[in-house]
XYZ file of C-alpha atoms in Angstrom:
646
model
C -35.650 -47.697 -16.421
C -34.384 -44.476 -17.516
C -30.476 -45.655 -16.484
C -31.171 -48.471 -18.419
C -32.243 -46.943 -21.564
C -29.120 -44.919 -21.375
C -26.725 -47.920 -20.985
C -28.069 -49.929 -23.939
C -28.286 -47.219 -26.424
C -25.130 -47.000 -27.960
C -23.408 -46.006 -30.903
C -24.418 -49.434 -32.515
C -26.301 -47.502 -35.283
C -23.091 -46.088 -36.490
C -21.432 -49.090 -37.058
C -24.119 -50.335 -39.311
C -23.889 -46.454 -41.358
C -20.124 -48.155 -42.084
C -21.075 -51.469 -42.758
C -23.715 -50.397 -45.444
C -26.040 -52.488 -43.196
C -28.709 -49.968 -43.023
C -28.996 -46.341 -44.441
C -30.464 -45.323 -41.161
C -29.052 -42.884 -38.806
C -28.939 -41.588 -35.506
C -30.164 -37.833 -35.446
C -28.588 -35.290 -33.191
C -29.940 -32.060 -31.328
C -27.817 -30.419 -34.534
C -29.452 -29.770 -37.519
C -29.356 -31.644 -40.734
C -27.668 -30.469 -43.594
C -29.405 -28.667 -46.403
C -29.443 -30.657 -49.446
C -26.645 -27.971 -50.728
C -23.785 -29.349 -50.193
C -20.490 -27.076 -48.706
C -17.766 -27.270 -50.785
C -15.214 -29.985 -49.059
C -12.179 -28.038 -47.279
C -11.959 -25.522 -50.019
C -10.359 -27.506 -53.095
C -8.445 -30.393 -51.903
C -5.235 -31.083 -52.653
C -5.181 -34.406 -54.678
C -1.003 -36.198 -55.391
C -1.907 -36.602 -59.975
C 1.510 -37.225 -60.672
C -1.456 -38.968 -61.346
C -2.966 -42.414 -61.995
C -1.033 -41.582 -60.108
C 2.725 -43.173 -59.380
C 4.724 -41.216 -57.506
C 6.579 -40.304 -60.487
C 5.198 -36.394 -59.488
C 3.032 -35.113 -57.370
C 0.020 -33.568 -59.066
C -0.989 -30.433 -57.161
C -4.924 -30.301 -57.891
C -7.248 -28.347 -56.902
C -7.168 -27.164 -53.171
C -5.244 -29.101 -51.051
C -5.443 -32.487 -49.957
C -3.005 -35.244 -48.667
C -3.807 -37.718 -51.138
C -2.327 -40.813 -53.056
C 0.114 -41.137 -56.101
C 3.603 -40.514 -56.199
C 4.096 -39.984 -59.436
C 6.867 -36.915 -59.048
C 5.459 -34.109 -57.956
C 3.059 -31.970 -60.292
C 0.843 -29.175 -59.289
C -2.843 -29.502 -60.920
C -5.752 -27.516 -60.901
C -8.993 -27.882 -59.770
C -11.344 -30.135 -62.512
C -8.460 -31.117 -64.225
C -8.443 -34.369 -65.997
C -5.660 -36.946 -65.783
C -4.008 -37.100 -69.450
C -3.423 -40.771 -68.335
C -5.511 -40.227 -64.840
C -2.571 -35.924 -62.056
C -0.745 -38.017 -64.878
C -0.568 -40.258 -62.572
C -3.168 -40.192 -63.179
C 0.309 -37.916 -62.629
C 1.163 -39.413 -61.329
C 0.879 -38.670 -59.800
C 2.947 -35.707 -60.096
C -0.156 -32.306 -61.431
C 0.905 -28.076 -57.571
C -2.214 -27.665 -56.237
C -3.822 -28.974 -52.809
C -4.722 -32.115 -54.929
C -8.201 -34.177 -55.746
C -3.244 -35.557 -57.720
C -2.389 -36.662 -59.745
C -0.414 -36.785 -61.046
C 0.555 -34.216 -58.556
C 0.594 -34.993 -61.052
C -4.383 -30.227 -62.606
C -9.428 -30.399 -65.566
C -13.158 -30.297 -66.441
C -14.844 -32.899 -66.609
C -18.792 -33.848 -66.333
C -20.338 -35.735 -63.347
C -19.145 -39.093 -64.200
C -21.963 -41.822 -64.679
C -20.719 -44.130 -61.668
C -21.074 -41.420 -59.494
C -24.064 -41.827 -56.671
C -27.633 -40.792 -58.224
C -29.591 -37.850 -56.322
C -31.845 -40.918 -55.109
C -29.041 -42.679 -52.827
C -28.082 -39.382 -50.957
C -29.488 -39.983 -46.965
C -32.243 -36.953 -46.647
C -34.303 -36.957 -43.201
C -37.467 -38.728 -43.739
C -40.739 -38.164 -41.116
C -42.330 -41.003 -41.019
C -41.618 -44.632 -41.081
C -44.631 -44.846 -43.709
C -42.420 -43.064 -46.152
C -39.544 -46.379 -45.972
C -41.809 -48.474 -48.128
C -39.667 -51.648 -47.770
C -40.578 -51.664 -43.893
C -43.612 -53.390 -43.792
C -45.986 -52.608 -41.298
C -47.192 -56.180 -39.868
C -46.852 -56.088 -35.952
C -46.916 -53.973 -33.181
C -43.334 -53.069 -33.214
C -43.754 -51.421 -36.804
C -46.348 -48.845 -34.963
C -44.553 -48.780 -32.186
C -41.313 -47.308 -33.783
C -43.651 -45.333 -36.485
C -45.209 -43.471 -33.423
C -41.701 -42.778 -32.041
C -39.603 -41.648 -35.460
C -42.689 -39.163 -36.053
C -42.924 -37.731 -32.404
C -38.727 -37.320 -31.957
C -37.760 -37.719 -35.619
C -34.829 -40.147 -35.221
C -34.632 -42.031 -38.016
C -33.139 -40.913 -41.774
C -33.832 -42.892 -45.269
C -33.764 -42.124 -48.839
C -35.414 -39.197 -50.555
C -37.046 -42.148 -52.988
C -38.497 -43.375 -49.849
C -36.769 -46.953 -50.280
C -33.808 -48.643 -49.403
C -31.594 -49.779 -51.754
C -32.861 -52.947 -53.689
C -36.719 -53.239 -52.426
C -35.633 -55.360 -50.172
C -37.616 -55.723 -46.507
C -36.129 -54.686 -43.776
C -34.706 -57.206 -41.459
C -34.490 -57.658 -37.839
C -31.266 -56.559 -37.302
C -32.156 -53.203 -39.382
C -35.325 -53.026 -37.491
C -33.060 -52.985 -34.369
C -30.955 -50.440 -35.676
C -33.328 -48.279 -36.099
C -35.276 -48.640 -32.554
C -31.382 -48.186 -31.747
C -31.642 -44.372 -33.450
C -34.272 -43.384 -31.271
C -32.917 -45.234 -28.017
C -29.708 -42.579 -28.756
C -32.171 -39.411 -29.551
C -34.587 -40.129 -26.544
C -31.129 -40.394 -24.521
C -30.026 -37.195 -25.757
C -33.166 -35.929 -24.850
C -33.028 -37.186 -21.666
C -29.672 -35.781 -20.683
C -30.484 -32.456 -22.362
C -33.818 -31.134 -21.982
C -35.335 -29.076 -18.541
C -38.716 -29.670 -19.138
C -40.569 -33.447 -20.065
C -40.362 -33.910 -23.239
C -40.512 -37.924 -23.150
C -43.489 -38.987 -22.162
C -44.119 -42.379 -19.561
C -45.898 -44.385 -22.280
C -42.858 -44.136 -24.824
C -40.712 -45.142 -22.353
C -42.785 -48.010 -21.661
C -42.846 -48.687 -25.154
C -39.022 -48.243 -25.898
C -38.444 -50.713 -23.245
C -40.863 -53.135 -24.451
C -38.898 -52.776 -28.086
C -35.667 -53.790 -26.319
C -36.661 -56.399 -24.773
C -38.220 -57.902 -27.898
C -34.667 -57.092 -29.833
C -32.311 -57.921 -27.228
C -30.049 -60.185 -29.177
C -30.092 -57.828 -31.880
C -29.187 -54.994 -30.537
C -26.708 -56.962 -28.149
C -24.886 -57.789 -31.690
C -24.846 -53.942 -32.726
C -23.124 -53.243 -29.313
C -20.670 -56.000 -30.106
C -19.792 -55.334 -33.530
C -18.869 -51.233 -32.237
C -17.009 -52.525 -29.586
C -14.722 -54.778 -32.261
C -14.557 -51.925 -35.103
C -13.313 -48.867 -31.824
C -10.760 -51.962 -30.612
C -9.462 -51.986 -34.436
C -9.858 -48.518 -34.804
C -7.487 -47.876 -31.844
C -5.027 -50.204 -32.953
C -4.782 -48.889 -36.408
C -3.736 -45.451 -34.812
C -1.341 -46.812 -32.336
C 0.529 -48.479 -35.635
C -0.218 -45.694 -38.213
C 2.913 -44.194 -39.849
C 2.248 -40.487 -38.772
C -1.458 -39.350 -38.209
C -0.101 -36.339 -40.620
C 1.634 -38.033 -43.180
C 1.913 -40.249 -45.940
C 4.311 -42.755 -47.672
C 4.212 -43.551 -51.106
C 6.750 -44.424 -53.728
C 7.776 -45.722 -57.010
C 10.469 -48.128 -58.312
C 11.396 -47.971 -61.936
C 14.004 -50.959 -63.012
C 14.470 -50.924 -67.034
C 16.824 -52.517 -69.819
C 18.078 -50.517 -72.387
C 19.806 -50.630 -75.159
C 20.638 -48.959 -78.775
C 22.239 -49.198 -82.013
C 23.184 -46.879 -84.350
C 24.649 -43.098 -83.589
C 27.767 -41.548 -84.695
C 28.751 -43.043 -87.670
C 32.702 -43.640 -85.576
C 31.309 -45.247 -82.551
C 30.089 -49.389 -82.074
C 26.622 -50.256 -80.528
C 26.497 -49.884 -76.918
C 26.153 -52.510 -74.495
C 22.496 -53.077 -73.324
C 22.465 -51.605 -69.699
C 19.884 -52.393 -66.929
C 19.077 -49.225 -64.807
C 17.248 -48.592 -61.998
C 15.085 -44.853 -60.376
C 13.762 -45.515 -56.527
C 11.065 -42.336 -55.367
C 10.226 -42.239 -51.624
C 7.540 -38.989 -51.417
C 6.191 -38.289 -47.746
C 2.760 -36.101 -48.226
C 2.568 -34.186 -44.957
C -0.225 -31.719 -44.043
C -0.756 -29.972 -41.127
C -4.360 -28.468 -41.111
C -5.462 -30.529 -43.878
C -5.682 -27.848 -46.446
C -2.042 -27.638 -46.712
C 0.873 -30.011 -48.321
C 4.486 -30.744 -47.522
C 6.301 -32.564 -49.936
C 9.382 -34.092 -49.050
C 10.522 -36.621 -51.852
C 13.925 -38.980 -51.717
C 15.516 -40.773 -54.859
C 18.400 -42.703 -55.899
C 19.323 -44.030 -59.236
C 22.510 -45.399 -60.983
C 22.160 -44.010 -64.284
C 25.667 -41.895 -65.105
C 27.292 -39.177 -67.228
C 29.103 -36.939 -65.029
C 30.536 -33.439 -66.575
C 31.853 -34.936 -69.800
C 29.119 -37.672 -70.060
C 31.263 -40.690 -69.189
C 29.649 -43.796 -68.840
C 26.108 -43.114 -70.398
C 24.164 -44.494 -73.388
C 23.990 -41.090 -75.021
C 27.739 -40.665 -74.854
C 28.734 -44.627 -76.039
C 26.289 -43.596 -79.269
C 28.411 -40.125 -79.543
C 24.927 -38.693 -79.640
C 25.434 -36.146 -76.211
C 27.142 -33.076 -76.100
C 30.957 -33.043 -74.944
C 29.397 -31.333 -71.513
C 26.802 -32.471 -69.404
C 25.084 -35.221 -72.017
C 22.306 -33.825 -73.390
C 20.879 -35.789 -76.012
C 18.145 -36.756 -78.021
C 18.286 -40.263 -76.857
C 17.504 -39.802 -73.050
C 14.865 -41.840 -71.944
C 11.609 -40.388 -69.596
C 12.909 -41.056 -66.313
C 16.384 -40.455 -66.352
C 17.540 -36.934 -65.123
C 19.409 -34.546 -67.134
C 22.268 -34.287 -65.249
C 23.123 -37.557 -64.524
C 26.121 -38.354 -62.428
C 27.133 -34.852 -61.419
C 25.593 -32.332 -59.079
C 25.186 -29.645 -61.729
C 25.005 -26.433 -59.409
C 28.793 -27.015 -57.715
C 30.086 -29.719 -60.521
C 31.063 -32.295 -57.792
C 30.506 -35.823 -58.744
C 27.446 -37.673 -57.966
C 27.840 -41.758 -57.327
C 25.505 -44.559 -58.301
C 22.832 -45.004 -56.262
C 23.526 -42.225 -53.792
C 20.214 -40.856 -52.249
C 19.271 -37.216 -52.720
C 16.490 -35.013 -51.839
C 14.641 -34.190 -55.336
C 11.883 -32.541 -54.064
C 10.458 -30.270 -51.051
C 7.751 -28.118 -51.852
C 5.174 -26.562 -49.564
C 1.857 -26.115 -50.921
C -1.202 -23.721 -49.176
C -4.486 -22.127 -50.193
C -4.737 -18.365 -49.169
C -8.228 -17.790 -50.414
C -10.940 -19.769 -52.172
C -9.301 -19.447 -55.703
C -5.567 -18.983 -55.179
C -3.111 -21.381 -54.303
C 0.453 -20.944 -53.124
C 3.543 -23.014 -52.944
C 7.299 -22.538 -52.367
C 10.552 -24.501 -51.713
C 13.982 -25.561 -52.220
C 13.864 -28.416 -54.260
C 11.093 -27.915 -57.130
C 10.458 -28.089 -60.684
C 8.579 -25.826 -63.357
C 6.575 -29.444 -64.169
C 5.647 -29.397 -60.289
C 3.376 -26.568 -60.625
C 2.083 -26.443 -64.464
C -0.610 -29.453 -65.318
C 0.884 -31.692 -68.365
C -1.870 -31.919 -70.350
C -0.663 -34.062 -72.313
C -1.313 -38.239 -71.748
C 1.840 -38.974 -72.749
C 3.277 -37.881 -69.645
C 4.643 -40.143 -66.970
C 7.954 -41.206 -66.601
C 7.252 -44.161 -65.449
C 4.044 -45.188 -67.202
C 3.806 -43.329 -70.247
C 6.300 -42.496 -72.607
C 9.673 -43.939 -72.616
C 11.381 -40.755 -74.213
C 12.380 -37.536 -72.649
C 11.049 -36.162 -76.323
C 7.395 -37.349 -75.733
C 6.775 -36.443 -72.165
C 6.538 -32.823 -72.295
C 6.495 -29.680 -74.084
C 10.142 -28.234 -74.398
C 9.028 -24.898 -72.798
C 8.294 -26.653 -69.686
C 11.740 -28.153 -69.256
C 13.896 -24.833 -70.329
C 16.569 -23.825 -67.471
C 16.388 -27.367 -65.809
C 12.196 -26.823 -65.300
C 12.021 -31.132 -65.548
C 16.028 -31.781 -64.259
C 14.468 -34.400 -62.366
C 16.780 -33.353 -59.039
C 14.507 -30.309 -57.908
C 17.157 -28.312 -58.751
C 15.719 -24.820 -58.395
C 14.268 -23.151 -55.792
C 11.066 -21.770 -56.571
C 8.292 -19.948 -55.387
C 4.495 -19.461 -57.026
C 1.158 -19.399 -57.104
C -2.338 -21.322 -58.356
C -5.206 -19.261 -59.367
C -8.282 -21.221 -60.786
C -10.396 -18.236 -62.453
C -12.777 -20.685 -63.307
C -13.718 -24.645 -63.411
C -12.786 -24.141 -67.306
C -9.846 -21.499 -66.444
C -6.676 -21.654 -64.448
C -3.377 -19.672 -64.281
C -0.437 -20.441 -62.580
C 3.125 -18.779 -62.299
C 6.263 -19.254 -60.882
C 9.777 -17.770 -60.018
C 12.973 -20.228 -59.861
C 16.418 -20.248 -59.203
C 18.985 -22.860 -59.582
C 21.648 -21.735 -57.230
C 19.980 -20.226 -54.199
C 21.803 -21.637 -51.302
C 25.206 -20.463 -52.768
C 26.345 -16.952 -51.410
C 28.755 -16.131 -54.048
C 30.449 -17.305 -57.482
C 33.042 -19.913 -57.310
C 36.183 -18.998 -58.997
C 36.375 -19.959 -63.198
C 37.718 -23.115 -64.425
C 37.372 -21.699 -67.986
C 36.879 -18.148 -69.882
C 33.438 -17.092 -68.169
C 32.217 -20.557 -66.519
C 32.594 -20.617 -62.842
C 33.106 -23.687 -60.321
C 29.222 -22.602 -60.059
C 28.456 -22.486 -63.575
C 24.881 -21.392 -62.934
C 25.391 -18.368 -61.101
C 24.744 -17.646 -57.246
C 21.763 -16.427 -54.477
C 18.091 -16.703 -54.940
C 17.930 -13.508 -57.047
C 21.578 -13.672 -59.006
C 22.581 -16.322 -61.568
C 20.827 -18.176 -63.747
C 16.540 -17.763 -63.282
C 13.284 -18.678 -64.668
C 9.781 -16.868 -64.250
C 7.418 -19.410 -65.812
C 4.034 -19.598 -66.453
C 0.605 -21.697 -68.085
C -2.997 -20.317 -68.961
C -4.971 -23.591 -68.568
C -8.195 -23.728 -70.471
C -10.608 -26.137 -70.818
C -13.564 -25.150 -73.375
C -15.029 -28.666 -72.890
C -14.856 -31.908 -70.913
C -12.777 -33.172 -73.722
C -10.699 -30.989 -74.678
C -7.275 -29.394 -73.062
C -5.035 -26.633 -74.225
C -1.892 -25.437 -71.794
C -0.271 -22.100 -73.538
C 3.170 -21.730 -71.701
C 5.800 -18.661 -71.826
C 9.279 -18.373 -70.036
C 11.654 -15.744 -69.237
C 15.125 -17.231 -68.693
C 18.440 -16.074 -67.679
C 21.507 -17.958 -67.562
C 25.008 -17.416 -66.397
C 26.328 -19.823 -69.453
C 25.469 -20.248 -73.184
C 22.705 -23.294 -72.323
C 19.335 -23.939 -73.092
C 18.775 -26.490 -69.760
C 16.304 -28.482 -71.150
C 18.146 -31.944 -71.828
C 16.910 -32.702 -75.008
C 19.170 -32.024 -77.483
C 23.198 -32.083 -77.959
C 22.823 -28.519 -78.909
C 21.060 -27.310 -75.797
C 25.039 -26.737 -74.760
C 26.358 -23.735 -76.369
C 22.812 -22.898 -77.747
C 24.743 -20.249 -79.710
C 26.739 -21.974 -81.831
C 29.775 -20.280 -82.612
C 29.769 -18.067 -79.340
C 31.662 -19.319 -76.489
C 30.052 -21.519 -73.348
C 30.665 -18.876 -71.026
C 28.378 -16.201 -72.396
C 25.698 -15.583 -70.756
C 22.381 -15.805 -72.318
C 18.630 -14.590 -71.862
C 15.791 -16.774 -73.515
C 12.183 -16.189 -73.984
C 10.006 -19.325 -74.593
C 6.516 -19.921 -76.108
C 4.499 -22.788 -76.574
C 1.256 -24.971 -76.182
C -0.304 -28.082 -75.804
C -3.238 -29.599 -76.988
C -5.147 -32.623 -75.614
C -8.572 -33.772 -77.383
C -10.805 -37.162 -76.188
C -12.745 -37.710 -79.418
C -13.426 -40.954 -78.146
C -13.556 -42.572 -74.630
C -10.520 -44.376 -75.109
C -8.747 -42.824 -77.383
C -7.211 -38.882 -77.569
C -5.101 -36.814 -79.941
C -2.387 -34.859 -78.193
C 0.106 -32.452 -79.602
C 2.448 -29.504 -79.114
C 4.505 -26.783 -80.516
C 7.401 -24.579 -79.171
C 9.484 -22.023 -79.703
C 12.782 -20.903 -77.644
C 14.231 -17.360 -78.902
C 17.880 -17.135 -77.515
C 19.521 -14.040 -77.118
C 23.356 -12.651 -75.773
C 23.163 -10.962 -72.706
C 27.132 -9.443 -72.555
C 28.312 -6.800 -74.240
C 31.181 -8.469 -76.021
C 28.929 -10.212 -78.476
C 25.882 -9.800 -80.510
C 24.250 -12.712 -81.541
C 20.808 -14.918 -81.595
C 19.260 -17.946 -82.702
C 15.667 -19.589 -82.552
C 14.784 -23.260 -81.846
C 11.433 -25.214 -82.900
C 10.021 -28.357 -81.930
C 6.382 -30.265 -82.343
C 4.865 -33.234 -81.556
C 1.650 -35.064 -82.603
C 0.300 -38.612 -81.770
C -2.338 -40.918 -80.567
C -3.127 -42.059 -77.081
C -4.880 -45.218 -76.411
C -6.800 -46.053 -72.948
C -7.895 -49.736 -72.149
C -6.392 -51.213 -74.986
C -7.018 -54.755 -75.869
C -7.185 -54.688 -72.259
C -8.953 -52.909 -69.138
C -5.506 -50.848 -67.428
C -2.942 -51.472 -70.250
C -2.306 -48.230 -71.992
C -0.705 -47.278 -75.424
C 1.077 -44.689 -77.531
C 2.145 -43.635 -81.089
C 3.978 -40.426 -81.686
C 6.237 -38.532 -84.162
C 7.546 -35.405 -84.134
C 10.998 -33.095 -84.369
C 13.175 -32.236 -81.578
C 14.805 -29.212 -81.086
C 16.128 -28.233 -84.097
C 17.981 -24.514 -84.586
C 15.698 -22.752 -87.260
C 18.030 -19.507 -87.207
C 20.629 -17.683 -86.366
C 21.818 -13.931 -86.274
C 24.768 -12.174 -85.422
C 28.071 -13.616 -84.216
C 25.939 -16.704 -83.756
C 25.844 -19.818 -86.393
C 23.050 -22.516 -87.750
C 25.665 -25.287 -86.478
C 28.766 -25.926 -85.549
C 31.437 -26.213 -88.208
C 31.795 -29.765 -89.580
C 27.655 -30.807 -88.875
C 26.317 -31.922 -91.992
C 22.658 -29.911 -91.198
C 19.040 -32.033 -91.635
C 16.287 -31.794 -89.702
C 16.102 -34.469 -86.934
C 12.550 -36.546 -86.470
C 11.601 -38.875 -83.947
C 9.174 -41.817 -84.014
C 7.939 -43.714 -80.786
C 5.328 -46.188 -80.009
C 4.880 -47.829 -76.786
C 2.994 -50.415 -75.360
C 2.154 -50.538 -71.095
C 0.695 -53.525 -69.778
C -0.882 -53.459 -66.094
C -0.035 -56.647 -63.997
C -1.837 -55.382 -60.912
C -2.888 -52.281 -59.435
C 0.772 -51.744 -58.263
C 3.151 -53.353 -61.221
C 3.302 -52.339 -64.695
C 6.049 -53.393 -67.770
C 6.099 -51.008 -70.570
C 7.898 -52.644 -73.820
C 8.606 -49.606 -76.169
C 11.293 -48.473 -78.921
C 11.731 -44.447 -80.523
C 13.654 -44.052 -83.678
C 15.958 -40.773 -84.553
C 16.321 -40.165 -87.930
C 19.017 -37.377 -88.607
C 19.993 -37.705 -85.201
C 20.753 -34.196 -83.086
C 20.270 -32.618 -86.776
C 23.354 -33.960 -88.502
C 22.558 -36.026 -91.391
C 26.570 -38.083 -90.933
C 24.820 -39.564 -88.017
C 22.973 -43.024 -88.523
C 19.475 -43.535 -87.922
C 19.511 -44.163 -84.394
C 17.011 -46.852 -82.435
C 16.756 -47.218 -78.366
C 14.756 -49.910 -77.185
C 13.338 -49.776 -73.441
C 11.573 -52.690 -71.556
C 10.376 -50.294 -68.542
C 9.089 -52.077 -64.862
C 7.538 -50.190 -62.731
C 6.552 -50.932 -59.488
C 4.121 -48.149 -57.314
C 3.076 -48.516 -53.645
């Protein structure tokens, strides 16, 4: 009897845990939990980037392979997607993610999550499960045994879930519980602990709920044989896939007063991101893109350059759109050309917690955006915004922080003081794989224009003071410390972000310290006010010239969630791009000819959700005094954005 007790009590109760059948379980020799909850694998890492696409991928609190390939962005523990991190970031916010998103917030229990009531707590009696009514033998029967070997676990209310009775085949799934614990027993104990007459009585149970518990058996046996071939066909048992495909028309009118209307131009970004962690704390990002936007060193062959709105090197403009990168067409660290479509590595970044609060990451193909939260739910390149203007806050992107080519290598760390409370810093360098200066193809520019080795040429140390005084509010404070081997800002957003001293030549080298913050406040459910305002002071660093200038931007407007439709998102915005406020020295306001003004921007946008996975975001931004010279027209590019996520 004993060998057949053993062979019928299987593990059908745990197939009916999964199935939501039954809120009954079986009980091992191992204690139960204390209703305090551990804290889950120290703060997982969630992928934003964020609502999340795999535009970035949001670091988030701890570390955790998760979902959303929104680029990679590092976010911090509590932190709430701007538009989730972001991705909802997108998933982008670096962090061991919850992401994202990665794309980093605080937030109150939300009010779908589980009540207290629905939480399985051991229960002593079958008395206390007061949908099991007691109306034949078999009800006493299993009472007796649950209170004598305690194998059975309901709600702390006492109920199950909708006062419903319970049926056979829960009935059976319980007597199934305590055919497992008297098993256990069995196999375990040295002394008697099960007595004759509850053997008798478990095997008079069986044989009343043989068919029942003959379906349990069956079900386990089909859910192990689709378990098993889920893992034989799995990807990686370590990794995951996810990507993003952005296809968008463009076009423009207006610009330099001497140039025609450019052709509207259909462009395309693909983002492959494989999420790899080893002891499932850690993260290993390894991203892949292509795209057939162009520019090359003189600009040739973009949309900036046909409006005569980018500077003669490079093309940085006012009029880049989110998800193009700001070097388009040319790898920037050697100045070799870069062809349509080619595929590149854009991101690998290695992400580990050290300790309970801190966080670190490092690799060779990274961005400042990777590890600092956005804040702001007008980020995502491929949901949000559909300017380069409205993503993020200037300081963020100085010295190629947001090239969108992980062009610096970097290394950093995460530390959450608090749930309201989290720093993070970073050290980058563009050129760190490249031993030594290449020779100059002009007065103080190199083949290498940004400099050499991991702790020569041009460098950023970076960092963001994340606070969150309440669950609706969000305020990022950045500061940068920049050096570069040529006379740039690296940001992307403005013609004069090459030779950001006017009047000085491009091959000085310059230092830059940056300031700025962000501001993100929910005074409704659906509907936030975000800002920011920044400040880059540029200085000379050579001895053959003494000169300085400051630049100033801001940016204010209205985020809407669920508009007009559950999933379709939308945004207003106006601000000014980088404008130069001053300049001392050898250095000038502009360069000669510019007729000066100060340069605004307007935006609106408009992203509706086809599905979970598809999205088409219709949206236009207007430049009056474009790139600060009043001879330029008022300048309008129109986007009609697809994006597909997987």
């Amino acid at each position: 009897m004993i060998r057949y007790l053993l062979a019928s009590a299987g593990g059908a109760s745990l197939l009916y845990l999964i199935m939501g059948l039954l809120p009954v379980q079986a009980l091992t020799n191992v204690e139960i939990a204390d209703k305090k909850q551990v804290r889950n694998d120290s703060e997982k890492i969630a992928i934003s980037h964020v609502g999340k696409t795999p535009e970035k991928v949001n670091i988030i609190d701890g570390v955790k392979p998760n979902n959303s390939p929104k680029k990679v962005i590092i976010a911090s523990k509590h932190e709430q997607n701007s538009s989730v991190l972001n991705q909802k970031q997108e998933d982008k916010n670096l962090e061991p993610t919850s992401a994202a998103n990665s794309s980093l917030p605080t937030s109150s229990q939300s009010t779908n999550s589980p009540q207290v009531s629905d939480k399985i707590a051991q229960v002593t009696s079958v008395s206390q499960l007061s949908d099991v009514q007691p109306t034949d033998w078999a009800f006493g029967a299993l009472q007796s045994l649950v209170e004598r070997y305690g194998c059975i676990a309901g709600y702390p209310n006492g109920t199950y879930r909708g006062n419903r009775l319970m049926t056979r085949y829960e009935f059976a799934a319980g007597l199934n519980a305590c055919l497992d614990r008297v098993s256990e027993l069995i196999a375990t104990a040295t002394t008697n602990l099960v007595t004759k007459e509850d053997l008798a009585t478990l095997q008079r149970l069986q044989e009343e709920f043989a068919a029942e518990l003959a379906t349990l058996r069956g079900r386990v046996d089909a859910l192990e044989a689709r378990t098993a071939e889920l893992e034989a066909n799995q990807f990686s048992t370590t990794t995951k896939l996810n990507g993003e495909a952005i296809i968008a028309a463009i076009g423009a009118t207006g610009g330099s007063p001497d140039t025609d209307d450019p052709n509207i131009i259909l462009t395309n970004r693909v983002r492959l991101n494989l999420n790899t962690s080893f002891t499932g704390k850690d993260l290993l990002i390894t991203g892949l893109q292509s795209h057939n936007f162009l520019g090359g060193l003189d600009g040739s062959g973009s949309l900036q350059e046909s409006l005569g709105l980018a500077s003669p090197v490079l093309s940085a403009s006012s009029a880049r759109t989110s998800f193009e990168p700001q070097f388009p067409g040319i790898d920037v660290k050697t100045l070799s050309d870069v062809s349509a479509n080619d595929v590149e590595l854009y991101k690998l970044l290695y992400i580990f917690p050290v300790a309970d609060k801190l966080t670190l990451f490092a690799g060779t193909a990274a961005e400042t955006s990777d590890a600092f939260p956005a804040i702001t739910p007008f980020y995502g390149e491929g949901q949000e915004s559909i300017s380069r203007f409205g993503n993020l806050n200037p300081v963020v992107r100085v010295s190629g922080g947001t090239s969108g080519s992980g062009l610096a290598s970097a290394v950093g760390f995460i530390f959450n003081i608090s749930d309201q409370l989290d720093l993070r810093a970073l050290y980058g360098s563009v050129n760190a794989n490249i031993p030594q200066n290449a020779p100059d193809i002009q007065p103080g520019v190199s083949g290498t224009p940004l400099g050499s080795g991991f702790f020569g040429g041009s460098s950023v140390i970076a960092a963001q003071l994340t606070f969150r005084p309440t669950s609706s509010i969000d305020i990022g404070l950045n500061y940068a410390n920049s050096y570069h081997e040529i006379n740039i800002l690296g940001t992307g957003l403005t013609s004069s972000d090459i030779g950001a001293l006017a009047g000085v030549s491009l091959g000085t080298p310059v230092k830059l310290n940056s300031v700025g913050g962000t501001l993100t406040w929910r005074f409704s459910p659906k509907i936030a006010l975000s800002g920011y305002g920044a400040a880059i002071f540029v200085d000379d660093s050579s001895r053959d010239v003494d000169a300085s200038t400051t630049f100033t931007s801001w940016m204010v407007g209205l985020h809407f969630n669920d508009l007009f439709k559950q999933g379709n998102n939308a945004g207003i915005l106006f601000g000014q791009p980088l404008y130069r406020t001053s300049a001392d020295g050898d250095a000038e306001l502009a360069p000669t000819g510019v007729d000066r003004a100060t340069p605004y921007h307007l935006e609106a946008y408009y992203r509706l959700k086809l599905s979970d996975n598809v999205s088409i975001t219709p949206g236009a931004f207007v430049l009056f005094n474009p790139e600060g010279d009043n001879r330029n027209e008022t300048t309008t590019v129109g986007v009609l954005r697809t994006t597909f996520t997987f």
